[in-house]
Amino acid sequence: MKKMGKCVFVSLILAALLSLAGCMSMVPISEHSAFPADGTKYEILGRVTITTTKTRSGYTRLLEAAREKYFEADDVVNIVVDSKQSTFLFIFKSNTYVMSGVAIKYKGASKE
């Protein structure tokens, strides 16, 4: 009988922990899917992705990350912004943002 009581107790604890676990969802917020019209005037360097908060997001942060990864980056195009929403205890919600784009270098552009 004591073993059954312990099993029931452990089961209740596990059920409580599972119900308190958070869930997460990704929601696309915006997308700007346009490369510059003349493809001969730029070179694609690669994809850049950052995860940030609402107060620290924006094109400038994405461009800074692109310049850290590809020091010759002049611009970031094809930008996509997703919202990652986490819920804890079915009450507390927090949002983080995943911004990504393609870093490019304009041909003939000079760094100052």
mmCIF file of C-alpha atoms in Angstrom:
data_model
loop_
_atom_site.group_PDB
_atom_site.id
_atom_site.type_symbol
_atom_site.label_atom_id
_atom_site.label_comp_id
_atom_site.label_asym_id
_atom_site.label_seq_id
_atom_site.Cartn_x
_atom_site.Cartn_y
_atom_site.Cartn_z
ATOM 1 C CA MET A 1 0.000 0.000 0.000
ATOM 2 C CA LYS A 2 2.879 2.384 0.785
ATOM 3 C CA LYS A 3 4.405 1.715 -2.639
ATOM 4 C CA MET A 4 1.140 2.646 -4.332
ATOM 5 C CA GLY A 5 0.957 5.865 -2.313
ATOM 6 C CA LYS A 6 4.490 6.772 -3.354
ATOM 7 C CA CYS A 7 3.684 6.068 -7.020
ATOM 8 C CA VAL A 8 0.583 8.267 -6.826
ATOM 9 C CA PHE A 9 2.597 11.030 -5.133
ATOM 10 C CA VAL A 10 5.377 10.869 -7.750
ATOM 11 C CA SER A 11 2.777 10.842 -10.539
ATOM 12 C CA LEU A 12 1.109 13.935 -9.111
ATOM 13 C CA ILE A 13 4.445 15.733 -8.823
ATOM 14 C CA LEU A 14 5.325 14.878 -12.440
ATOM 15 C CA ALA A 15 1.901 16.001 -13.656
ATOM 16 C CA ALA A 16 2.276 19.293 -11.787
ATOM 17 C CA LEU A 17 5.739 19.889 -13.252
ATOM 18 C CA LEU A 18 4.551 19.142 -16.768
ATOM 19 C CA SER A 19 1.622 21.535 -16.421
ATOM 20 C CA LEU A 20 3.959 24.284 -15.226
ATOM 21 C CA ALA A 21 6.365 23.845 -18.118
ATOM 22 C CA GLY A 22 6.453 26.691 -20.612
ATOM 23 C CA CYS A 23 5.519 26.512 -24.229
ATOM 24 C CA MET A 24 6.986 28.429 -27.126
ATOM 25 C CA SER A 25 5.722 29.492 -30.514
ATOM 26 C CA MET A 26 7.257 31.312 -33.472
ATOM 27 C CA VAL A 27 5.146 33.905 -35.262
ATOM 28 C CA PRO A 28 6.344 35.693 -38.401
ATOM 29 C CA ILE A 29 6.015 39.435 -37.961
ATOM 30 C CA SER A 30 7.347 40.949 -41.136
ATOM 31 C CA GLU A 31 9.326 40.136 -44.204
ATOM 32 C CA HIS A 32 11.076 42.295 -46.746
ATOM 33 C CA SER A 33 12.077 39.970 -49.563
ATOM 34 C CA ALA A 34 13.635 42.267 -52.116
ATOM 35 C CA PHE A 35 17.207 42.214 -53.311
ATOM 36 C CA PRO A 36 18.504 45.312 -55.125
ATOM 37 C CA ALA A 37 17.343 45.232 -58.749
ATOM 38 C CA ASP A 38 20.741 45.097 -60.467
ATOM 39 C CA GLY A 39 22.536 41.936 -59.286
ATOM 40 C CA THR A 40 25.798 42.928 -60.955
ATOM 41 C CA LYS A 41 26.324 45.775 -58.484
ATOM 42 C CA TYR A 42 26.623 43.704 -55.300
ATOM 43 C CA GLU A 43 28.124 40.523 -53.919
ATOM 44 C CA ILE A 44 26.265 38.241 -51.493
ATOM 45 C CA LEU A 45 28.358 37.585 -48.371
ATOM 46 C CA GLY A 46 26.029 35.319 -46.378
ATOM 47 C CA ARG A 47 23.109 35.076 -43.947
ATOM 48 C CA VAL A 48 23.055 36.943 -40.649
ATOM 49 C CA THR A 49 20.718 36.095 -37.754
ATOM 50 C CA ILE A 50 20.302 37.745 -34.355
ATOM 51 C CA THR A 51 17.999 37.077 -31.419
ATOM 52 C CA THR A 52 17.040 40.198 -29.537
ATOM 53 C CA THR A 53 14.402 41.924 -27.439
ATOM 54 C CA LYS A 54 11.814 44.402 -28.639
ATOM 55 C CA THR A 55 13.746 47.372 -27.261
ATOM 56 C CA ARG A 56 17.046 46.295 -28.845
ATOM 57 C CA SER A 57 15.847 45.238 -32.282
ATOM 58 C CA GLY A 58 16.059 46.963 -35.626
ATOM 59 C CA TYR A 59 17.920 47.202 -38.893
ATOM 60 C CA THR A 60 20.918 48.902 -37.269
ATOM 61 C CA ARG A 61 21.493 45.971 -34.888
ATOM 62 C CA LEU A 62 21.244 43.518 -37.782
ATOM 63 C CA LEU A 63 23.723 45.574 -39.816
ATOM 64 C CA GLU A 64 26.121 45.668 -36.836
ATOM 65 C CA ALA A 65 25.935 41.869 -36.575
ATOM 66 C CA ALA A 66 26.558 41.597 -40.323
ATOM 67 C CA ARG A 67 29.647 43.802 -40.044
ATOM 68 C CA GLU A 68 30.953 41.690 -37.154
ATOM 69 C CA LYS A 69 30.580 38.512 -39.193
ATOM 70 C CA TYR A 70 31.530 39.976 -42.601
ATOM 71 C CA PHE A 71 33.660 43.082 -42.046
ATOM 72 C CA GLU A 72 33.066 44.299 -45.623
ATOM 73 C CA ALA A 73 29.227 44.226 -45.375
ATOM 74 C CA ASP A 74 27.541 47.369 -46.711
ATOM 75 C CA ASP A 75 23.881 46.407 -46.359
ATOM 76 C CA VAL A 76 21.460 43.721 -45.169
ATOM 77 C CA VAL A 77 18.614 42.754 -47.515
ATOM 78 C CA ASN A 78 15.874 40.125 -47.581
ATOM 79 C CA ILE A 79 15.100 40.799 -43.908
ATOM 80 C CA VAL A 80 12.711 38.525 -42.009
ATOM 81 C CA VAL A 81 11.515 39.179 -38.442
ATOM 82 C CA ASP A 82 9.951 36.425 -36.326
ATOM 83 C CA SER A 83 8.569 36.680 -32.813
ATOM 84 C CA LYS A 84 9.344 33.908 -30.372
ATOM 85 C CA GLN A 85 6.740 33.943 -27.615
ATOM 86 C CA SER A 86 7.365 31.975 -24.427
ATOM 87 C CA THR A 87 4.665 31.309 -21.856
ATOM 88 C CA PHE A 88 5.362 30.211 -18.299
ATOM 89 C CA LEU A 89 2.681 29.079 -15.875
ATOM 90 C CA PHE A 90 0.052 30.032 -18.479
ATOM 91 C CA ILE A 91 0.272 33.629 -17.226
ATOM 92 C CA PHE A 92 3.691 35.140 -17.855
ATOM 93 C CA LYS A 93 4.562 35.816 -21.479
ATOM 94 C CA SER A 94 7.806 37.069 -22.915
ATOM 95 C CA ASN A 95 8.747 37.901 -26.481
ATOM 96 C CA THR A 96 12.092 37.683 -28.165
ATOM 97 C CA TYR A 97 12.664 38.522 -31.785
ATOM 98 C CA VAL A 98 14.669 36.605 -34.362
ATOM 99 C CA MET A 99 15.851 38.845 -37.176
ATOM 100 C CA SER A 100 17.663 37.486 -40.189
ATOM 101 C CA GLY A 101 18.799 38.777 -43.537
ATOM 102 C CA VAL A 102 21.421 38.474 -46.230
ATOM 103 C CA ALA A 103 24.577 40.573 -45.919
ATOM 104 C CA ILE A 104 25.778 42.104 -49.168
ATOM 105 C CA LYS A 105 28.730 44.188 -50.309
ATOM 106 C CA TYR A 106 28.245 46.730 -53.078
ATOM 107 C CA LYS A 107 30.870 46.475 -55.791
ATOM 108 C CA GLY A 108 32.946 49.601 -56.008
ATOM 109 C CA ALA A 109 31.847 50.773 -52.532
ATOM 110 C CA SER A 110 34.673 52.053 -50.382
ATOM 111 C CA LYS A 111 34.839 52.011 -46.587
ATOM 112 C CA GLU A 112 35.624 55.289 -44.897
#
